[in-house]
């Protein structure tokens, strides 16, 4: 197969980790007889520096014409004081919106070889961590109106949180379909004791659930969810939640696996084109030092093969190579433990490629 992949290297460690993921994709292409063509799509702080905007139209067009998009990470302290429309993050939000990527999937799975990095009590970790956060990605407060105005002699800021039924329904379907392929349990997370958007969320998810009688549905409040994720994460299979709650809970979920540097994510809408990225940020403090862990991005590339290109064997090959590399005791700094071999970003990439 021939596939065109838009490449957003981004800022900080972005270029280093994406370079390793592209090399892994090339190894897979050679082994399985595919051709991947890459097209650079500058986005983030580097795009602000070069083009004056975080997402130039040319980059958006490259992404829209591609078969899929691979992203490193965007942002950094250099651009933190920019006005809202000139921040690196704005590029990412615009891209998600323009591509219609309403479903963000973030797996929280503990690698058995990394259980020593899990920050939870051993008896909790021993029950296993293997769930998926399905986050609504282009609605809610992220995409409502934002404003700051002078009111009664002081500044007043407003962010509008809104959801329509169809926005809830479509992401709920994704969650139920995913649960059908897993342990058949959806936990919907909201704040229905306070928010109207959450009451509509709960009602709509409950309606959608009628189409999936084989899947169990539970509703819990977001504050309780934040607690349950550290108290007993083994109770979760598929979590479905709105944009802001999903942003917060997916960071928590990744951290308890002990390895935020290991976790990929996919963002999809209608059709097969998606945006794939590690869930960690641009880590400017270690950028350019060959210290970053490329595994999250490499596993994001595997997700792209599986979900956008229907290349299951190819994705399996990457995931197996990552497992084998960990089994061999090869570790980047973030997941290093006693007795293991400490390697840099490039060496980790090479170690994985040699096992494909
Ligand atoms: C994420 C990030 C983004 C978000 C930022 C960079 C805008 O935290 O992908 O989770 O809040 O969605
Ligand atoms: Mg986040």
Tab-separated table of C-alpha atoms and ligand atoms in Angstrom:
chain	number	residue	atom	x	y	z
A	1	UNK	CA	0.000	0.000	0.000
A	2	UNK	CA	1.020	3.611	-0.553
A	3	UNK	CA	0.143	6.041	2.207
A	4	UNK	CA	0.853	9.706	2.665
A	5	UNK	CA	1.519	10.751	6.236
A	6	UNK	CA	1.550	14.381	7.351
A	7	UNK	CA	4.320	14.895	9.891
A	8	UNK	CA	4.046	17.497	12.624
A	9	UNK	CA	7.339	17.398	14.476
A	10	UNK	CA	6.368	20.263	16.765
A	11	UNK	CA	8.495	21.756	19.527
A	12	UNK	CA	10.844	20.609	22.290
A	13	UNK	CA	11.496	16.874	22.063
A	14	UNK	CA	8.946	16.613	19.216
A	15	UNK	CA	11.476	16.408	16.355
A	16	UNK	CA	13.584	13.734	18.105
A	17	UNK	CA	10.740	11.392	18.959
A	18	UNK	CA	9.017	11.788	15.593
A	19	UNK	CA	12.278	11.038	13.776
A	20	UNK	CA	12.492	7.706	15.610
A	21	UNK	CA	8.849	6.888	14.893
A	22	UNK	CA	9.338	7.631	11.179
A	23	UNK	CA	12.377	5.346	11.098
A	24	UNK	CA	10.249	2.612	12.690
A	25	UNK	CA	7.550	3.166	10.064
A	26	UNK	CA	10.200	2.838	7.343
A	27	UNK	CA	11.390	-0.448	8.819
A	28	UNK	CA	7.809	-1.718	8.788
A	29	UNK	CA	7.292	-0.461	5.221
A	30	UNK	CA	10.396	-2.322	4.019
A	31	UNK	CA	9.383	-5.508	5.801
A	32	UNK	CA	5.750	-5.543	4.662
A	33	UNK	CA	6.158	-3.993	1.209
A	34	UNK	CA	4.475	-0.625	1.778
A	35	UNK	CA	5.496	2.892	0.831
A	36	UNK	CA	4.986	5.714	3.284
A	37	UNK	CA	5.469	9.230	1.942
A	38	UNK	CA	5.981	11.952	4.526
A	39	UNK	CA	4.983	15.568	4.239
A	40	UNK	CA	6.072	18.105	6.822
A	41	UNK	CA	3.311	20.213	8.359
A	42	UNK	CA	4.850	22.800	10.688
A	43	UNK	CA	2.683	23.534	13.749
A	44	UNK	CA	3.184	24.964	17.224
A	45	UNK	CA	5.788	27.364	18.545
A	46	UNK	CA	8.172	26.777	15.634
A	47	UNK	CA	5.364	27.735	13.238
A	48	UNK	CA	4.687	30.910	15.250
A	49	UNK	CA	8.383	31.805	14.875
A	50	UNK	CA	8.465	31.100	11.135
A	51	UNK	CA	4.952	31.958	9.932
A	52	UNK	CA	3.529	34.104	12.732
A	53	UNK	CA	0.684	31.642	13.413
A	54	UNK	CA	0.597	28.290	15.232
A	55	UNK	CA	-1.087	26.453	12.344
A	56	UNK	CA	-0.450	27.912	8.873
A	57	UNK	CA	-3.117	27.164	6.245
A	58	UNK	CA	-0.526	25.237	4.219
A	59	UNK	CA	0.006	22.843	7.159
A	60	UNK	CA	-3.704	22.373	7.635
A	61	UNK	CA	-4.051	21.594	3.940
A	62	UNK	CA	-1.203	19.075	4.103
A	63	UNK	CA	-2.991	17.330	6.986
A	64	UNK	CA	-6.387	17.377	5.259
A	65	UNK	CA	-4.916	15.830	2.116
A	66	UNK	CA	-2.924	13.164	3.937
A	67	UNK	CA	-4.030	9.642	4.754
A	68	UNK	CA	-3.150	10.327	8.382
A	69	UNK	CA	-1.192	12.650	10.651
A	70	UNK	CA	1.637	11.887	13.087
A	71	UNK	CA	2.409	14.502	15.723
A	72	UNK	CA	5.228	14.837	18.287
A	73	UNK	CA	4.320	17.575	20.752
A	74	UNK	CA	3.828	21.319	20.702
A	75	UNK	CA	4.452	24.170	23.119
A	76	UNK	CA	7.158	25.481	25.412
A	77	UNK	CA	7.985	28.323	27.806
A	78	UNK	CA	9.188	30.503	24.927
A	79	UNK	CA	5.582	30.974	23.766
A	80	UNK	CA	3.813	30.925	27.147
A	81	UNK	CA	3.260	34.674	27.269
A	82	UNK	CA	1.737	34.934	23.807
A	83	UNK	CA	-1.888	36.089	23.462
A	84	UNK	CA	-4.369	33.192	23.279
A	85	UNK	CA	-4.587	33.096	19.470
A	86	UNK	CA	-0.807	32.964	19.124
A	87	UNK	CA	-0.147	30.097	21.476
A	88	UNK	CA	1.136	26.763	20.158
A	89	UNK	CA	-1.819	24.916	21.709
A	90	UNK	CA	-4.216	26.947	19.596
A	91	UNK	CA	-2.757	25.270	16.505
A	92	UNK	CA	-3.593	21.853	17.909
A	93	UNK	CA	-7.147	22.855	18.825
A	94	UNK	CA	-7.689	24.359	15.374
A	95	UNK	CA	-6.375	21.193	13.741
A	96	UNK	CA	-8.643	18.965	15.855
A	97	UNK	CA	-11.629	21.157	14.992
A	98	UNK	CA	-10.857	21.460	11.271
A	99	UNK	CA	-10.276	17.719	10.912
A	100	UNK	CA	-13.469	16.982	12.866
A	101	UNK	CA	-11.618	14.727	15.317
A	102	UNK	CA	-14.319	14.248	17.908
A	103	UNK	CA	-12.991	11.079	19.529
A	104	UNK	CA	-9.736	10.925	21.418
A	105	UNK	CA	-8.661	7.492	22.612
A	106	UNK	CA	-6.021	7.206	25.323
A	107	UNK	CA	-5.193	3.740	26.578
A	108	UNK	CA	-4.003	3.380	30.167
A	109	UNK	CA	-2.249	0.061	30.264
A	110	UNK	CA	0.532	-0.958	32.576
A	111	UNK	CA	3.349	-2.820	30.851
A	112	UNK	CA	4.157	-5.832	32.988
A	113	UNK	CA	7.889	-5.124	32.662
A	114	UNK	CA	7.370	-1.634	34.046
A	115	UNK	CA	5.276	-2.436	37.105
A	116	UNK	CA	8.143	-1.177	39.299
A	117	UNK	CA	7.472	2.335	37.927
A	118	UNK	CA	3.805	2.258	38.997
A	119	UNK	CA	3.261	4.830	41.765
A	120	UNK	CA	0.293	2.956	43.274
A	121	UNK	CA	0.501	0.581	46.215
A	122	UNK	CA	1.697	-2.849	45.012
A	123	UNK	CA	-1.540	-4.602	46.034
A	124	UNK	CA	-3.519	-2.115	43.922
A	125	UNK	CA	-1.139	-2.359	40.963
A	126	UNK	CA	-1.236	-6.155	41.184
A	127	UNK	CA	-4.912	-6.117	40.156
A	128	UNK	CA	-3.778	-4.719	36.814
A	129	UNK	CA	-4.364	-1.484	34.932
A	130	UNK	CA	-5.891	-1.821	31.490
A	131	UNK	CA	-8.523	0.690	30.524
A	132	UNK	CA	-9.149	3.232	27.809
A	133	UNK	CA	-10.201	6.841	28.154
A	134	UNK	CA	-12.484	7.933	25.312
A	135	UNK	CA	-12.506	11.717	25.446
A	136	UNK	CA	-14.822	13.976	23.445
A	137	UNK	CA	-12.374	16.290	21.692
A	138	UNK	CA	-14.034	19.131	19.797
A	139	UNK	CA	-16.841	20.296	22.070
A	140	UNK	CA	-17.440	21.585	25.556
A	141	UNK	CA	-15.598	24.440	27.170
A	142	UNK	CA	-12.584	24.060	24.889
A	143	UNK	CA	-14.685	25.124	21.917
A	144	UNK	CA	-17.164	27.471	23.593
A	145	UNK	CA	-16.850	31.222	23.461
A	146	UNK	CA	-14.008	32.697	25.508
A	147	UNK	CA	-13.942	36.316	26.573
A	148	UNK	CA	-12.424	38.690	29.059
A	149	UNK	CA	-14.042	42.054	29.692
A	150	UNK	CA	-14.001	44.924	32.137
A	151	UNK	CA	-17.064	44.589	34.393
A	152	UNK	CA	-17.719	46.827	37.404
A	153	UNK	CA	-14.159	48.049	37.509
A	154	UNK	CA	-12.500	44.651	37.323
A	155	UNK	CA	-11.642	42.032	34.730
A	156	UNK	CA	-14.162	39.272	34.242
A	157	UNK	CA	-13.392	36.151	32.221
A	158	UNK	CA	-15.991	33.808	30.745
A	159	UNK	CA	-15.649	30.405	29.059
A	160	UNK	CA	-18.806	28.819	27.747
A	161	UNK	CA	-19.319	25.090	28.108
A	162	UNK	CA	-21.901	23.728	25.681
A	163	UNK	CA	-22.860	20.310	24.335
A	164	UNK	CA	-25.465	19.242	21.813
A	165	UNK	CA	-26.985	15.776	21.810
A	166	UNK	CA	-25.354	14.767	18.531
A	167	UNK	CA	-21.907	15.641	19.891
A	168	UNK	CA	-22.477	13.343	22.847
A	169	UNK	CA	-24.143	10.575	20.883
A	170	UNK	CA	-21.381	10.075	18.316
A	171	UNK	CA	-18.596	9.721	20.865
A	172	UNK	CA	-20.768	7.496	23.061
A	173	UNK	CA	-21.192	5.106	20.130
A	174	UNK	CA	-17.423	4.877	19.764
A	175	UNK	CA	-17.084	4.027	23.456
A	176	UNK	CA	-19.754	1.308	23.370
A	177	UNK	CA	-18.303	-0.221	20.222
A	178	UNK	CA	-14.884	-0.273	21.811
A	179	UNK	CA	-16.250	-1.867	24.980
A	180	UNK	CA	-17.787	-4.645	22.874
A	181	UNK	CA	-14.269	-5.624	21.802
A	182	UNK	CA	-13.008	-5.454	25.387
A	183	UNK	CA	-14.574	-6.290	28.752
A	184	UNK	CA	-17.993	-4.831	27.900
A	185	UNK	CA	-18.182	-2.124	30.523
A	186	UNK	CA	-18.544	1.614	29.898
A	187	UNK	CA	-18.146	4.111	32.715
A	188	UNK	CA	-19.525	7.507	31.737
A	189	UNK	CA	-18.081	10.379	33.747
A	190	UNK	CA	-19.847	13.686	34.334
A	191	UNK	CA	-20.821	16.257	36.921
A	192	UNK	CA	-24.558	15.806	36.556
A	193	UNK	CA	-25.175	16.937	40.135
A	194	UNK	CA	-24.136	20.445	39.085
A	195	UNK	CA	-23.893	20.988	35.322
A	196	UNK	CA	-26.611	21.070	32.677
A	197	UNK	CA	-24.137	19.853	30.055
A	198	UNK	CA	-23.515	16.843	32.275
A	199	UNK	CA	-27.216	16.140	32.752
A	200	UNK	CA	-27.628	16.098	28.962
A	201	UNK	CA	-24.489	13.969	28.710
A	202	UNK	CA	-25.874	11.384	31.137
A	203	UNK	CA	-29.299	11.266	29.487
A	204	UNK	CA	-27.857	10.929	25.995
A	205	UNK	CA	-25.305	8.254	26.912
A	206	UNK	CA	-28.099	6.311	28.651
A	207	UNK	CA	-30.184	6.450	25.469
A	208	UNK	CA	-27.275	5.291	23.302
A	209	UNK	CA	-26.661	2.427	25.739
A	210	UNK	CA	-30.043	0.902	24.789
A	211	UNK	CA	-28.473	-0.049	21.460
A	212	UNK	CA	-25.780	-2.012	23.315
A	213	UNK	CA	-27.656	-4.248	25.774
A	214	UNK	CA	-24.612	-6.520	26.040
A	215	UNK	CA	-22.508	-3.668	27.451
A	216	UNK	CA	-22.807	-2.603	31.081
A	217	UNK	CA	-23.105	1.169	31.657
A	218	UNK	CA	-22.199	2.974	34.861
A	219	UNK	CA	-22.303	6.698	35.566
A	220	UNK	CA	-20.001	8.357	38.053
A	221	UNK	CA	-19.197	11.935	38.952
A	222	UNK	CA	-15.862	13.297	37.861
A	223	UNK	CA	-14.587	14.005	41.380
A	224	UNK	CA	-15.333	10.435	42.403
A	225	UNK	CA	-13.726	9.195	39.169
A	226	UNK	CA	-10.496	11.031	39.962
A	227	UNK	CA	-10.434	9.188	43.272
A	228	UNK	CA	-11.472	5.760	41.928
A	229	UNK	CA	-8.706	5.835	39.296
A	230	UNK	CA	-6.095	5.751	42.048
A	231	UNK	CA	-8.133	3.680	44.532
A	232	UNK	CA	-8.944	0.784	42.213
A	233	UNK	CA	-8.176	1.307	38.517
A	234	UNK	CA	-8.977	-2.335	37.762
A	235	UNK	CA	-12.719	-1.464	37.877
A	236	UNK	CA	-12.449	0.468	34.594
A	237	UNK	CA	-12.669	-0.883	31.071
A	238	UNK	CA	-13.829	1.989	28.820
A	239	UNK	CA	-14.270	5.466	30.264
A	240	UNK	CA	-16.216	7.989	28.200
A	241	UNK	CA	-16.261	11.636	29.142
A	242	UNK	CA	-16.413	15.211	27.921
A	243	UNK	CA	-13.451	17.253	26.733
A	244	UNK	CA	-12.144	18.976	29.869
A	245	UNK	CA	-12.789	16.064	32.242
A	246	UNK	CA	-11.087	13.786	29.712
A	247	UNK	CA	-8.072	16.060	29.509
A	248	UNK	CA	-7.583	15.898	33.262
A	249	UNK	CA	-8.450	12.244	33.874
A	250	UNK	CA	-6.330	10.981	30.969
A	251	UNK	CA	-3.224	12.560	32.494
A	252	UNK	CA	-4.046	10.913	35.803
A	253	UNK	CA	-4.710	7.593	34.072
A	254	UNK	CA	-1.399	7.667	32.234
A	255	UNK	CA	0.584	8.563	35.319
A	256	UNK	CA	-0.639	5.570	37.320
A	257	UNK	CA	0.752	3.252	34.656
A	258	UNK	CA	4.104	4.683	35.682
A	259	UNK	CA	5.068	5.659	32.202
A	260	UNK	CA	3.535	8.764	30.662
A	261	UNK	CA	6.312	8.556	28.063
A	262	UNK	CA	4.939	5.237	26.829
A	263	UNK	CA	1.343	6.113	26.063
A	264	UNK	CA	0.028	6.857	22.572
A	265	UNK	CA	-3.278	8.355	21.570
A	266	UNK	CA	-5.481	8.549	18.537
A	267	UNK	CA	-7.931	11.247	17.529
A	268	UNK	CA	-10.499	10.399	14.899
A	269	UNK	CA	-13.713	11.652	13.359
A	270	UNK	CA	-15.729	10.200	10.505
A	271	UNK	CA	-13.598	8.284	8.018
A	272	UNK	CA	-10.187	6.744	8.507
A	273	UNK	CA	-7.923	9.776	8.704
A	274	UNK	CA	-6.676	10.339	12.223
A	275	UNK	CA	-4.189	12.283	14.269
A	276	UNK	CA	-1.768	10.171	16.281
A	277	UNK	CA	0.490	11.430	19.029
A	278	UNK	CA	2.043	10.494	22.346
A	279	UNK	CA	0.057	11.887	25.243
A	280	UNK	CA	3.040	13.562	26.894
A	281	UNK	CA	4.116	17.130	26.169
A	282	UNK	CA	7.131	18.725	24.526
A	283	UNK	CA	9.452	18.423	27.568
A	284	UNK	CA	11.566	21.476	26.681
A	285	UNK	CA	13.897	20.804	29.616
A	286	UNK	CA	15.354	17.727	27.919
A	287	UNK	CA	14.936	18.779	24.271
A	288	UNK	CA	17.870	18.172	21.960
A	289	UNK	CA	19.766	16.056	24.487
A	290	UNK	CA	18.898	12.588	23.184
A	291	UNK	CA	17.119	11.850	26.474
A	292	UNK	CA	13.474	11.646	25.402
A	293	UNK	CA	11.589	8.365	25.372
A	294	UNK	CA	10.282	7.829	21.804
A	295	UNK	CA	8.069	4.854	22.728
A	296	UNK	CA	4.830	6.856	23.078
A	297	UNK	CA	5.270	8.200	19.545
A	298	UNK	CA	6.341	4.828	18.157
A	299	UNK	CA	3.227	3.234	19.668
A	300	UNK	CA	1.170	6.119	18.217
A	301	UNK	CA	2.560	5.173	14.799
A	302	UNK	CA	1.445	1.589	15.495
A	303	UNK	CA	-2.052	2.857	16.339
A	304	UNK	CA	-2.093	4.721	13.025
A	305	UNK	CA	-1.286	1.540	11.146
A	306	UNK	CA	-3.986	-0.372	13.004
A	307	UNK	CA	-6.844	2.142	12.954
A	308	UNK	CA	-6.258	4.346	9.905
A	309	UNK	CA	-4.563	1.917	7.509
A	310	UNK	CA	-6.055	-1.382	8.672
A	311	UNK	CA	-2.555	-2.872	8.980
A	312	UNK	CA	-2.997	-5.073	12.037
A	313	UNK	CA	0.019	-7.346	11.464
A	314	UNK	CA	2.254	-4.326	10.978
A	315	UNK	CA	0.983	-2.709	14.173
A	316	UNK	CA	1.449	-6.001	16.044
A	317	UNK	CA	5.054	-6.114	14.812
A	318	UNK	CA	5.799	-2.694	16.310
A	319	UNK	CA	4.090	-3.460	19.608
A	320	UNK	CA	5.878	-6.795	19.900
A	321	UNK	CA	9.208	-5.085	19.196
A	322	UNK	CA	8.520	-2.565	21.979
A	323	UNK	CA	7.649	-5.382	24.399
A	324	UNK	CA	10.796	-7.300	23.422
A	325	UNK	CA	12.957	-4.207	23.904
A	326	UNK	CA	11.542	-3.690	27.394
A	327	UNK	CA	12.012	-7.386	28.179
A	328	UNK	CA	15.667	-6.990	27.170
A	329	UNK	CA	15.980	-4.385	29.929
A	330	UNK	CA	16.545	-1.428	27.605
A	331	UNK	CA	15.185	1.792	29.119
A	332	UNK	CA	15.151	5.530	28.619
A	333	UNK	CA	15.615	7.711	31.706
A	334	UNK	CA	11.920	8.107	32.500
A	335	UNK	CA	11.390	4.363	32.911
A	336	UNK	CA	14.851	3.351	34.025
A	337	UNK	CA	15.171	1.009	36.981
A	338	UNK	CA	18.064	-0.736	38.710
A	339	UNK	CA	19.789	-3.391	36.616
A	340	UNK	CA	18.540	-2.036	33.282
A	341	UNK	CA	20.488	-0.510	30.424
A	342	UNK	CA	20.001	3.253	30.147
A	343	UNK	CA	19.751	4.457	26.552
A	344	UNK	CA	18.884	7.671	24.729
A	345	UNK	CA	16.122	8.420	22.268
A	346	UNK	CA	18.082	7.330	19.177
A	347	UNK	CA	19.331	4.112	20.755
A	348	UNK	CA	15.818	3.239	21.926
A	349	UNK	CA	14.526	3.751	18.378
A	350	UNK	CA	17.300	1.577	16.970
A	351	UNK	CA	16.704	-1.141	19.583
A	352	UNK	CA	13.033	-1.317	18.620
A	353	UNK	CA	13.748	-1.322	14.879
A	354	UNK	CA	16.208	-4.177	15.251
A	355	UNK	CA	13.418	-6.270	16.804
A	356	UNK	CA	10.864	-5.740	14.021
B	1	LIG	C1	-3.863	17.263	25.533
B	1	LIG	C2	-3.239	18.589	25.833
B	1	LIG	C3	-4.003	19.641	25.059
B	1	LIG	C4	-5.434	19.641	25.566
B	1	LIG	C5	-3.389	21.035	25.118
B	1	LIG	C6	-1.963	21.047	24.628
B	1	LIG	C7	-4.210	22.041	24.362
B	1	LIG	O1	-3.225	18.835	27.196
B	1	LIG	O2	-3.837	16.844	24.362
B	1	LIG	O3	-4.354	16.631	26.459
B	1	LIG	O4	-5.727	20.259	26.583
B	1	LIG	O5	-6.261	18.992	24.923
B	2	LIG	MG1	-3.900	17.187	28.352
